[in-house]
Coordinates of C-alpha atoms in Angstrom, one line a residue:
X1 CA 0.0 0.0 0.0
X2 CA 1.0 3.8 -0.6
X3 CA 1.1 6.2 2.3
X4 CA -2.3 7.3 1.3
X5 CA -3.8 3.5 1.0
X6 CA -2.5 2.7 4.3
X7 CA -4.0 5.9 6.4
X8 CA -7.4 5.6 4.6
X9 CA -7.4 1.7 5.2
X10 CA -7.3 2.3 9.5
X11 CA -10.3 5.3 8.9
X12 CA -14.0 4.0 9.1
X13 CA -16.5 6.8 7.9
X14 CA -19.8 8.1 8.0
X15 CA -21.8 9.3 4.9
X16 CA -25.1 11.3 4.4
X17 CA -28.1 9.6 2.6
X18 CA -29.2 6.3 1.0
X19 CA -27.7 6.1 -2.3
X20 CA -24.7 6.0 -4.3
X21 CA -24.0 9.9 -5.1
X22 CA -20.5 11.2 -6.8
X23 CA -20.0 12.8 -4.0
X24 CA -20.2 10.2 -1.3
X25 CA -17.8 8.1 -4.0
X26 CA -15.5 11.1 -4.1
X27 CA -15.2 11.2 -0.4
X28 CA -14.1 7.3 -0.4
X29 CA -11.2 8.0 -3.5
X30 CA -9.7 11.0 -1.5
X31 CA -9.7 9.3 1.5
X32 CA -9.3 5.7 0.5
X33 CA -11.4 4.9 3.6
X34 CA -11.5 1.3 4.6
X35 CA -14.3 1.0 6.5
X36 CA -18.5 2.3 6.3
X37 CA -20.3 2.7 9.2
X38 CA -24.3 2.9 8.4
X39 CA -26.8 4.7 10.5
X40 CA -30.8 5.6 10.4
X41 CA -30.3 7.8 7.8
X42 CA -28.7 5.9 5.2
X43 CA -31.6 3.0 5.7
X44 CA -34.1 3.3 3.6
X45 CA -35.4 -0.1 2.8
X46 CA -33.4 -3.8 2.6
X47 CA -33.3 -2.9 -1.1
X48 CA -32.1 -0.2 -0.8
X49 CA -29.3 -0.8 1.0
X50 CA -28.1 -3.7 -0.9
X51 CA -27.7 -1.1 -4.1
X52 CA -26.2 1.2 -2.1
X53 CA -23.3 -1.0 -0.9
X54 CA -23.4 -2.9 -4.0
X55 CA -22.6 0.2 -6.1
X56 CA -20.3 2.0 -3.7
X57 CA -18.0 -1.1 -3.9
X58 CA -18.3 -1.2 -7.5
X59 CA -17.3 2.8 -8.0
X60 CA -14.2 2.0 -5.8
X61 CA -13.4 -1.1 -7.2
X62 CA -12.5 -2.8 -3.8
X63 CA -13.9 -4.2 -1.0
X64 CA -15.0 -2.1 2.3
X65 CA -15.5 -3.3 6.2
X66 CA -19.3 -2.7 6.7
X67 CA -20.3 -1.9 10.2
X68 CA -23.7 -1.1 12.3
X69 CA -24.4 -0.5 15.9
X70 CA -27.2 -3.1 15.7
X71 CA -27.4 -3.3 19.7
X72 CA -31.2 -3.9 20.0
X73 CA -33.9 -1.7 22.1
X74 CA -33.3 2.0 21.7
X75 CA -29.9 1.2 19.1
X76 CA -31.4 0.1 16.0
X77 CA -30.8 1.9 12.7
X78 CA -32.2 -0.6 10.0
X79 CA -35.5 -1.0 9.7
X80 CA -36.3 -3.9 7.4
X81 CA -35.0 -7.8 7.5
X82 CA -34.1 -7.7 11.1
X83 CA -36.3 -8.6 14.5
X84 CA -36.7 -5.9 16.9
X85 CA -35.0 -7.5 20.4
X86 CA -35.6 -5.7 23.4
X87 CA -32.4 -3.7 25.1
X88 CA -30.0 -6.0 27.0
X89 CA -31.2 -5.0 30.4
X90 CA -34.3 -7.2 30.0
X91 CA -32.2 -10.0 28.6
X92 CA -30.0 -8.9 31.7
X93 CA -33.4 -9.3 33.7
X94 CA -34.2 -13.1 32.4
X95 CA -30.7 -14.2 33.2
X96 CA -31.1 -16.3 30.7
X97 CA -27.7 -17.5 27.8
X98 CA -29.3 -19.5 25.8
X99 CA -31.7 -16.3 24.7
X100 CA -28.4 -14.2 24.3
X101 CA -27.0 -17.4 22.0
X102 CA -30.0 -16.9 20.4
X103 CA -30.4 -13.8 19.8
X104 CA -27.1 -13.8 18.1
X105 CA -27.7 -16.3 15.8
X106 CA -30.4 -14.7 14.5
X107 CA -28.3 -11.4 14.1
X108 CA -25.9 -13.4 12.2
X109 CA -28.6 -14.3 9.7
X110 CA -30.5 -11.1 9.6
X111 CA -27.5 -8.8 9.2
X112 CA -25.3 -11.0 6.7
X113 CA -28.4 -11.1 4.0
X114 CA -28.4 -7.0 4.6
X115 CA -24.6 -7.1 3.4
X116 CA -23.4 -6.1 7.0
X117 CA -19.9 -7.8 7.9
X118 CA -19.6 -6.0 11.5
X119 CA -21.9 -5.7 14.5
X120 CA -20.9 -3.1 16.6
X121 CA -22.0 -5.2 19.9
X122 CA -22.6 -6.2 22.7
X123 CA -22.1 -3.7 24.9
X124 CA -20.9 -5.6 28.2
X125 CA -20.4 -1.9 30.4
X126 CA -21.1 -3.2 34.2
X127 CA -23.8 -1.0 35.2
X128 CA -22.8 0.4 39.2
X129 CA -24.6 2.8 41.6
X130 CA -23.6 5.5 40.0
X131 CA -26.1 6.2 37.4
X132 CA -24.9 6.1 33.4
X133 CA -27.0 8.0 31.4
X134 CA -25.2 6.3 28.4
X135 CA -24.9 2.8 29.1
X136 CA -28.4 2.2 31.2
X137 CA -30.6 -0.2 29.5
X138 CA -27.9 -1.1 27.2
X139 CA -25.8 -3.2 29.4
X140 CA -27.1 -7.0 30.6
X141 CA -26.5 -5.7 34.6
X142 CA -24.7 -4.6 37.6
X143 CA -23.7 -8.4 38.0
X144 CA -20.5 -8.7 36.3
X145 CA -20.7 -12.3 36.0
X146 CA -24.1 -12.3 34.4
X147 CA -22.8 -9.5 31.9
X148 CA -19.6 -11.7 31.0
X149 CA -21.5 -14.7 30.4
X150 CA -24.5 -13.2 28.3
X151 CA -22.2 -11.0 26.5
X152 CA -19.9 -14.4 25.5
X153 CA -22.9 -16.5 24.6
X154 CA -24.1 -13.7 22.1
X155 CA -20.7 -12.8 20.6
X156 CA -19.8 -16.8 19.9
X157 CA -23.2 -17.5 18.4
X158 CA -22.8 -14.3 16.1
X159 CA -19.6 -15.0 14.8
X160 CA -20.5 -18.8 14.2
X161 CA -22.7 -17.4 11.8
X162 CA -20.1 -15.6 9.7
X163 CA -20.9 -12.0 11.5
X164 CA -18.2 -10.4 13.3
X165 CA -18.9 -9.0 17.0
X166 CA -17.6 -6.0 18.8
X167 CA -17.0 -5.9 22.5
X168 CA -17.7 -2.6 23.9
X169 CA -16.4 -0.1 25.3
X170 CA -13.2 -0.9 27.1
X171 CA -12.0 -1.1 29.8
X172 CA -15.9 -0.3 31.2
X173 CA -17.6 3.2 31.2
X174 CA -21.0 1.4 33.0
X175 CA -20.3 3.8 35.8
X176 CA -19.7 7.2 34.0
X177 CA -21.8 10.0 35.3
X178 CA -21.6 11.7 31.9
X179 CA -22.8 10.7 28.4
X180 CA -19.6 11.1 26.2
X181 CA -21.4 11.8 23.1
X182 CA -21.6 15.1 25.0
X183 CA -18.9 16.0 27.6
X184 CA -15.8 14.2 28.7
X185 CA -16.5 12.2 31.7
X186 CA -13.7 12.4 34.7
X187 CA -13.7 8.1 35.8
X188 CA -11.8 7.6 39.5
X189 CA -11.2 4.2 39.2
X190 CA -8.4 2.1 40.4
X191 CA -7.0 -0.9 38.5
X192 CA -8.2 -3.0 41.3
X193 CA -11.5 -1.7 41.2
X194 CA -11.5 -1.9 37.1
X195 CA -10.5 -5.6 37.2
X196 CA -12.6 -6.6 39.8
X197 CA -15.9 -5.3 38.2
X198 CA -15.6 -3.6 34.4
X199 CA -13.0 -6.0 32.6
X200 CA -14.1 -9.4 33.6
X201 CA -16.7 -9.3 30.5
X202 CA -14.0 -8.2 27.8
X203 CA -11.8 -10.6 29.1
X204 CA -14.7 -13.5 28.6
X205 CA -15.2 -11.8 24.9
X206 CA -11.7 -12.2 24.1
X207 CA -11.7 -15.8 25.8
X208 CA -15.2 -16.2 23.0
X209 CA -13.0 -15.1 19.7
X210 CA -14.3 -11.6 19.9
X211 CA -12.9 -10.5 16.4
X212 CA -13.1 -6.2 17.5
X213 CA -13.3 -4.3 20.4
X214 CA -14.3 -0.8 20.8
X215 CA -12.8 1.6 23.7
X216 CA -14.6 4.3 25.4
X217 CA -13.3 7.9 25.5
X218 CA -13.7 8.8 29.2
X219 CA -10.1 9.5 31.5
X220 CA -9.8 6.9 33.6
X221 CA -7.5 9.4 36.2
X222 CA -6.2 6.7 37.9
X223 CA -5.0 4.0 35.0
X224 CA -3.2 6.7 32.7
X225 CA 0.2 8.3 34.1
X226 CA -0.8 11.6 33.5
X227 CA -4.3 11.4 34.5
X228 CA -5.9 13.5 32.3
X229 CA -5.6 11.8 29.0
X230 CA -9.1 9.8 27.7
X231 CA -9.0 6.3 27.2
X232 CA -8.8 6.8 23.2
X233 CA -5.3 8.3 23.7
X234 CA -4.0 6.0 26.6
X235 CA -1.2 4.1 24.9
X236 CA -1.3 2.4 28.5
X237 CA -5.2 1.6 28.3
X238 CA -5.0 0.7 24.2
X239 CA -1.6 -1.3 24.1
X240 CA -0.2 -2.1 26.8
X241 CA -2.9 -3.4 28.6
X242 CA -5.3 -4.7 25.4
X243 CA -2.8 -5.6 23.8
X244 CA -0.6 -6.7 25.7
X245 CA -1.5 -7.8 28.8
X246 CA -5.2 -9.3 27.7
X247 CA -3.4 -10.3 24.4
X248 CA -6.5 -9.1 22.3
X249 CA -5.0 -10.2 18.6
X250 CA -8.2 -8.9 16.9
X251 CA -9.1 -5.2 14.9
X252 CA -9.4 -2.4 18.2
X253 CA -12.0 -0.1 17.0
X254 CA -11.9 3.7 17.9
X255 CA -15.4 5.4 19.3
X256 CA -16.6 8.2 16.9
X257 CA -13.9 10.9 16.9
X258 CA -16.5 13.2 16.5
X259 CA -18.3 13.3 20.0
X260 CA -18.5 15.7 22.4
X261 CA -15.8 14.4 24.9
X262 CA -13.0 14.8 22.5
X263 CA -14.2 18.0 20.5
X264 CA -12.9 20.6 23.1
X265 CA -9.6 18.5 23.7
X266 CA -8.0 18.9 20.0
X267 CA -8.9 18.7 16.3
X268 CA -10.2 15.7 15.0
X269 CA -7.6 15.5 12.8
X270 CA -4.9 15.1 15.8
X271 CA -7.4 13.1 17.6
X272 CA -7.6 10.5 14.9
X273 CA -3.6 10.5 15.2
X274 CA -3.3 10.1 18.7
X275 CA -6.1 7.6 18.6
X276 CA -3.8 5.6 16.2
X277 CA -0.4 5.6 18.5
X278 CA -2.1 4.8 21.3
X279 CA -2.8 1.3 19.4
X280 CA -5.7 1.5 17.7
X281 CA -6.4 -0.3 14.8
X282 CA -9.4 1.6 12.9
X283 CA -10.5 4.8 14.0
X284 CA -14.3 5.8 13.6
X285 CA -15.0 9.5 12.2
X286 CA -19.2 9.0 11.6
X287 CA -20.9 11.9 10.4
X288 CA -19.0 15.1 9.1
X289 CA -17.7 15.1 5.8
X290 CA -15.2 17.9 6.9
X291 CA -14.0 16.0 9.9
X292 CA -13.4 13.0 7.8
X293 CA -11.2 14.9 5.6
X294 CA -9.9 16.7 8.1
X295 CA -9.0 13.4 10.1
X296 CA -7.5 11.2 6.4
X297 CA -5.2 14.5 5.6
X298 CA -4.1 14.3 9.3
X299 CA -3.1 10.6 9.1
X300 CA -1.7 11.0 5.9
X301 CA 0.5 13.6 6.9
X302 CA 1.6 12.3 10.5
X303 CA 2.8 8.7 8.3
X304 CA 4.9 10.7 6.1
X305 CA 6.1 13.5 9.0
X306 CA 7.0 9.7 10.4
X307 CA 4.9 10.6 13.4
X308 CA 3.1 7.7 12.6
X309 CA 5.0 4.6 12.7
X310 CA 4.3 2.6 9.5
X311 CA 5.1 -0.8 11.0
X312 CA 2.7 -0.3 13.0
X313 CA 0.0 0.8 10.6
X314 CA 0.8 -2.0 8.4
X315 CA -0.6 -4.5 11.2
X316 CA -3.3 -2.5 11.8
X317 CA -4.1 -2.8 7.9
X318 CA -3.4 -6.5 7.5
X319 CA -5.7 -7.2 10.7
X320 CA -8.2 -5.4 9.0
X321 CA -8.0 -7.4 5.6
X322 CA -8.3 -10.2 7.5
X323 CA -11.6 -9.1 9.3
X324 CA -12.4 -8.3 5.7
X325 CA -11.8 -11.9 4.5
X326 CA -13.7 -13.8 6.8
X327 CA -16.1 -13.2 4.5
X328 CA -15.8 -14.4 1.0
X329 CA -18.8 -12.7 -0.4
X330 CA -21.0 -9.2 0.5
X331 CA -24.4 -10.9 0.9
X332 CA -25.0 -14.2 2.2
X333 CA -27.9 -16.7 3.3
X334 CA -30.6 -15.0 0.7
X335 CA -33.2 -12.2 0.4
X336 CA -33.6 -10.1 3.6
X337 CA -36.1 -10.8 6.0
X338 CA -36.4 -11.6 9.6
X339 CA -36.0 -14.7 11.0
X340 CA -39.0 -16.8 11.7
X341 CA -38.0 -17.5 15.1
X342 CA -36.8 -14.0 15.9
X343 CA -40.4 -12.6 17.1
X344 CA -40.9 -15.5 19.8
X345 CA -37.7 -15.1 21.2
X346 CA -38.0 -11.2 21.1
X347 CA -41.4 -11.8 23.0
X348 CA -40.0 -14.2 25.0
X349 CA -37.5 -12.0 26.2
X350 CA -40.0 -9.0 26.8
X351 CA -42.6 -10.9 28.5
X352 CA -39.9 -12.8 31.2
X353 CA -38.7 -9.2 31.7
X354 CA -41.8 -6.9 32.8
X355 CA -41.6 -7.1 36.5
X356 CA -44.0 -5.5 39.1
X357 CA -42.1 -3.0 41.5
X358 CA -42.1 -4.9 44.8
X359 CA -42.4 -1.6 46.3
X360 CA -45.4 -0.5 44.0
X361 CA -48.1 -2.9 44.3
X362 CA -50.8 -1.4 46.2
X363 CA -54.2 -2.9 47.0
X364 CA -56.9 -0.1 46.6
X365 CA -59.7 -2.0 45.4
X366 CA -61.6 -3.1 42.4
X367 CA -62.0 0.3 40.4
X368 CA -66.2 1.2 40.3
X369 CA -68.2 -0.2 36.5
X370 CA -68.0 3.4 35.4
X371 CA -64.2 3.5 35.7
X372 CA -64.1 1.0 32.9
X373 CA -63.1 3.8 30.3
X374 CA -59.4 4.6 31.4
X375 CA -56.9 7.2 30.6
X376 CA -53.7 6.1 28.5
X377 CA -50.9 8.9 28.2
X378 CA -48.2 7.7 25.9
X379 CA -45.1 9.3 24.9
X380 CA -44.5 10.5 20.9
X381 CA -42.0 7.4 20.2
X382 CA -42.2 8.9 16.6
X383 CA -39.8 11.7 17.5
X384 CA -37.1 9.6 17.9
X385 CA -37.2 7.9 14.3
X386 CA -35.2 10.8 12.8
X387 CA -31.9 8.9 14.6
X388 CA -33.3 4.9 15.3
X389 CA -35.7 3.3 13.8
X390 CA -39.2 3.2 15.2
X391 CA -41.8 0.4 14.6
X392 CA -44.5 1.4 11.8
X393 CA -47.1 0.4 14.0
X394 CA -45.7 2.7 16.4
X395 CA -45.2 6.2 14.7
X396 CA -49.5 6.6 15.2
X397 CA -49.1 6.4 18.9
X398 CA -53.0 6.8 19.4
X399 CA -54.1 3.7 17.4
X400 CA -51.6 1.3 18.6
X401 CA -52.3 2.1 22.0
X402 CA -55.9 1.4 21.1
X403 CA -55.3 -1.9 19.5
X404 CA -53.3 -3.3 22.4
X405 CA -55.9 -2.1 25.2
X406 CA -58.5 -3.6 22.8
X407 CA -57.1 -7.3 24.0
X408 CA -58.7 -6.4 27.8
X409 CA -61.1 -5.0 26.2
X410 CA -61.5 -1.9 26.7
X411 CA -61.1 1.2 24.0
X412 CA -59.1 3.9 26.8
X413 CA -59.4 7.5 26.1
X414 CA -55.3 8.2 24.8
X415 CA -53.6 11.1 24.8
X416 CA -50.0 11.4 23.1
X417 CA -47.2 14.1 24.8
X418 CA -44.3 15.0 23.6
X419 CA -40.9 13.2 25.0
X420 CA -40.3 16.6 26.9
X421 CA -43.9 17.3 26.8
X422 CA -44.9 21.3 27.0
X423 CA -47.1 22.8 29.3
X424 CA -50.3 22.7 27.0
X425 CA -50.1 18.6 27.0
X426 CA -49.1 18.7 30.8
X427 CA -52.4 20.2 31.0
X428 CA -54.4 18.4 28.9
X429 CA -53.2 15.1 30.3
X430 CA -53.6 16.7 33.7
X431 CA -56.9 17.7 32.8
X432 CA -58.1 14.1 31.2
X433 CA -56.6 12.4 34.0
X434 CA -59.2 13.5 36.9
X435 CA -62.4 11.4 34.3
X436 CA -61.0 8.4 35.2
X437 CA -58.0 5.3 36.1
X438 CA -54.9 6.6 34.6
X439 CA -52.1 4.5 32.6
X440 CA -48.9 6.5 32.5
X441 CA -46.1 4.9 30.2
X442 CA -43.3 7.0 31.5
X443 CA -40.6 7.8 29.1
X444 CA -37.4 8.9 31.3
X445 CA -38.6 11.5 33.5
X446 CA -35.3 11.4 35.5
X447 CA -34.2 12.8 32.7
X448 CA -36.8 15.1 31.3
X449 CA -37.9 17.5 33.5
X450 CA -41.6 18.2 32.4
X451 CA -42.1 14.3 32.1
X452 CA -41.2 14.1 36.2
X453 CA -43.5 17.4 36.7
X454 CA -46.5 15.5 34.8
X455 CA -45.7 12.2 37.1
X456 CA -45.6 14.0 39.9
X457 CA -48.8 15.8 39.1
X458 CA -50.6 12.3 38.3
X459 CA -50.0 11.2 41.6
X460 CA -51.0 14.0 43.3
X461 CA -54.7 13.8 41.7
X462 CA -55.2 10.4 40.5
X463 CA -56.2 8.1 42.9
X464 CA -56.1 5.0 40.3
X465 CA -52.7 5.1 38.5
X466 CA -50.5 2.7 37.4
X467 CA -47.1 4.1 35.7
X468 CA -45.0 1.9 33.9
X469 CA -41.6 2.6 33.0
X470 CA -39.9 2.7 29.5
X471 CA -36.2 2.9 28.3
X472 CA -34.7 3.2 31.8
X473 CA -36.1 2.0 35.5
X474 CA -34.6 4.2 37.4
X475 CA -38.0 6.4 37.6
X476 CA -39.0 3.6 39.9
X477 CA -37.5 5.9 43.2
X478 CA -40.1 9.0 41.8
X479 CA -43.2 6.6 42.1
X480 CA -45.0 6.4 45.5
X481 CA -46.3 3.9 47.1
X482 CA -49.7 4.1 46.7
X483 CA -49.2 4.0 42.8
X484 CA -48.9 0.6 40.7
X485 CA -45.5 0.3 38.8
X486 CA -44.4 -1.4 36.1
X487 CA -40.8 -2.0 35.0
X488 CA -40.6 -2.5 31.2
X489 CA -37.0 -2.3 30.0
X490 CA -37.6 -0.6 26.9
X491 CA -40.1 0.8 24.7
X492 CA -39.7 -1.6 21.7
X493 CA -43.5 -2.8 20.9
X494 CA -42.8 -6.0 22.2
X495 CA -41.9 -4.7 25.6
X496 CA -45.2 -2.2 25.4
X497 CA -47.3 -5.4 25.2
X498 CA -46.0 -7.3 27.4
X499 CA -46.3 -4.2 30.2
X500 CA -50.3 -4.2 29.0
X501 CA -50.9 -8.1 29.3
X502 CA -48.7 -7.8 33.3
X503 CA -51.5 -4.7 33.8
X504 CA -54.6 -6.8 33.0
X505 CA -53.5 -9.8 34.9
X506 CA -52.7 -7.9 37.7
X507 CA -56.1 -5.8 37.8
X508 CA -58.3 -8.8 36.8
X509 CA -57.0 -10.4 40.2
X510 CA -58.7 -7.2 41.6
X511 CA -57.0 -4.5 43.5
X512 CA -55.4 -2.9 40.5
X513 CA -56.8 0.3 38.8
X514 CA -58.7 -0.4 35.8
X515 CA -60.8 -2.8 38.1
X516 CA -60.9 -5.5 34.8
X517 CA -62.9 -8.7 34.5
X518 CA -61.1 -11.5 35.3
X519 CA -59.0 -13.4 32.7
X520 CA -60.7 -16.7 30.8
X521 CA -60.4 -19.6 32.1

């Protein structure tokens, strides 16, 4: 390879849109990128994306490393030929490896007919005490062991099925306070503490074959000599330890360059250079065409400055080519389309899950005939498919709310708010709340502060209300006792079910708020 071949090959890039343009083609030639990284808005359909890698390869005339964070729950960009799993907190909450095996598997199948040759996951973070309003629902648990052994069970499956897994993101940022897409979190972690807790599960993945591993950009203070420098740059973190110590042979992935913990440290284009002598093997710059060419012209120029060592870039590059070989041919195992099996497992999954707060299950009575007619007040899911994909039955929040409460039966009187709902909705709700039992799917209100005001509110005026929490649990500590909650895991349409079919069987055992019939049979 030239000097040029060899810093595109260790670069894997972003690119706007869903077709082949001469631009995106243009980007690839100057920067002789090796490596695609898709996201929501370069999905348009299965088809779609099959021409689109299909004819990008084809322009360039070689083969590229095609990777997508296709985590499951709340990290799904494609949004045909793949099941919808649940985030790895429920699968976490079952305990159970032979789903995680499983689950795998399927990936494998689902994501090899799409053209993909690199899952970005599992993430196998160790959630703590100290909340991580990155990680939460993504990891399988705070129990370290659990998260090692799901997180091995899915990676092995996956790669048995000719697609490679990613272990992420190393050493362990399950107990960052901060979300690094946005600010650079400050981790006081000692090696003991790290070992004892955050590494055990990359140290199963790598014991599994794990073929990449991604590392996480917060400063671990107290496992870097100088203590200030992010894990990215930690020649200490990246080589000697990864490498070295855990003897990880495989392709060390970068996060994206491009996030907010790095920005105010440096220029990408220096980032991306320091990423790459700390050992890295492929850095990942995903959504700015000027950052990319900002960060190829860096690399091209630190090789022949010699502030790159070449050597070194040259096994990065033949490590890549081989991750690139294990697969003989773009597409494999047919047309796209889910797996048969996929749903029931996803279900499976969901259903085992849903748990009833042990500290939230109040007996207040059968509610009265005429309180038969409940309140539902769902969030608007549908803003969030500009970024991840959203079920189609989902983005009409009003009729698929219907159509699952129709199963009780009852036809509730729904009202939709925003995920940071304004003061008109708060109202509204507030306002249809006092007809009647209230069912409150709460999206994050530890988060959002007019989604806590609004649950606060409900349970100062409704005296039936059951609140059942999506993407994250930890609203269970804002719920009072006198209030029925349900923890969900996620908000996938699966997991929504499965939190309506735990509220009838709880109310039609009477106590509960909608005061139901009982169950057949």
């Amino acid at each position: 390879m030239t000097l040029e071949e060899l810093a595109g090959q260790v670069l894997m890039i972003g690119v706007q849109g869903d077709t082949v343009t001469p631009d995106m083609v243009r980007l690839f030639r100057d920067t002789r990128a090796g490596g695609l990284i898709l996201f929501r808005p370069n999905f348009h359909s299965a088809q779609g994306l099959k021409k689109m890698l299909s004819g990008l390869e084809q322009a360039l005339g070689r083969r590229l490393l095609v990777a997508v964070d296709h985590e499951g729950g709340r990290v799904i960009h494609l949004a045909e030929g793949v099941t919808v799993f649940p985030d790895n907190m429920a699968l976490g909450v079952t305990g159970n490896e032979a789903y995680a095996a499983e689950q795998g598997r399927i990936e494998a199948l689902e994501l090899r007919r799409l053209g993909i040759d690199l899952n970005l996951s599992p993430t196998v973070d160790v959630l703590t005490e100290t909340f991580s309003p990155n990680i939460g629902i993504r990891s399988y648990s705070t129990d370290k062991n659990l998260v090692a052994r799901l997180g091995a069970a899915r990676i092995k499956a996956m790669q048995a099925g000719g697609l490679s897994a990613c272990a992420k993101h190393f050493p362990g940022q399950g107990h960052s306070p901060l979300d690094a897409h946005l600010k650079l979190p400050v981790l006081g972690a000692t090696w003991e503490e790290m070992h004892f807790v955050h590494i055990k599960p990359f140290m199963a993945a790598i014991q599994a074959g794990v073929h990449t591993v991604m590392s996480s950009h917060p400063v671990y203070a107290n496992l870097e000599p100088d203590h200030s420098s992010p894990a990215t740059f930690s020649k200490t973190i990246i080589h000697d330890f990864l490498r070295v110590e855990l003897g990880f042979e495989g392709v060390i992935l970068s996060d994206d360059l491009e996030m907010g913990a790095l920005k105010d440290l440096c220029p990408i284009g220096e980032a991306a250079c320091r990423a790459m002598r700390a050992g890295h093997d492929m850095v990942l710059v995903c959504h700015n065409e000027h950052a990319v060419r900002e960060a190829a012209q860096a690399l091209v120029e630190a090789c022949r400055n010699r502030n790159l060592d070449a050597a070194a870039l040259e096994k990065s590059a033949r490590r890549i080519e081989d991750l690139k070989a294990k697969r003989k041919q773009r597409f494999e195992g047919g047309e796209p389309c889910p797996d048969p099996k996929g749903r029931d497992l996803a279900r499976a999954v969901a259903k085992e899950a849903i748990r009833l707060s042990a500290y939230h299950a109040p007996d207040i009575g059968p509610a009265p005939r005429e309180a038969l007619k409940p309140v539902v007040i769902f969030p608007r899911l549908s803003e969030l498919s500009r970024l991840i994909f959203v079920e189609p039955e989902m983005l009409d929040e009003e009729s698929f709310i219907k159509n699952l409460f129709q199963s009780l039966p009852i036809n509730p009187e729904v009202k939709v708010v925003g995920l940071d709902p304004s003061e008109d909705e708060i109202e509204s709700a507030l306002a249809l709340a006092k007809s009647g039992p209230v069912v409150f799917f709460c999206y994050d209100a530890h988060l959002s502060a007019p989604t806590g005001k609004l649950l606060k509110k409900l349970q100062e005026i409704c005296p039936r209300l059951a609140v059942i929490l999506l993407r994250n649990p930890y609203d269970e500590d804002r719920v009072g006792e006198k209030t029925v909650c349900i923890k969900a895991y996620g908000f996938r349409a699966v997991q929504i079910q499965a939190a309506v079919e735990c509220l009838r069987a709880g109310c039609s055992g009477g106590g509960w708020p909608l005061g139901l019939p009982a169950l057949p049979g």
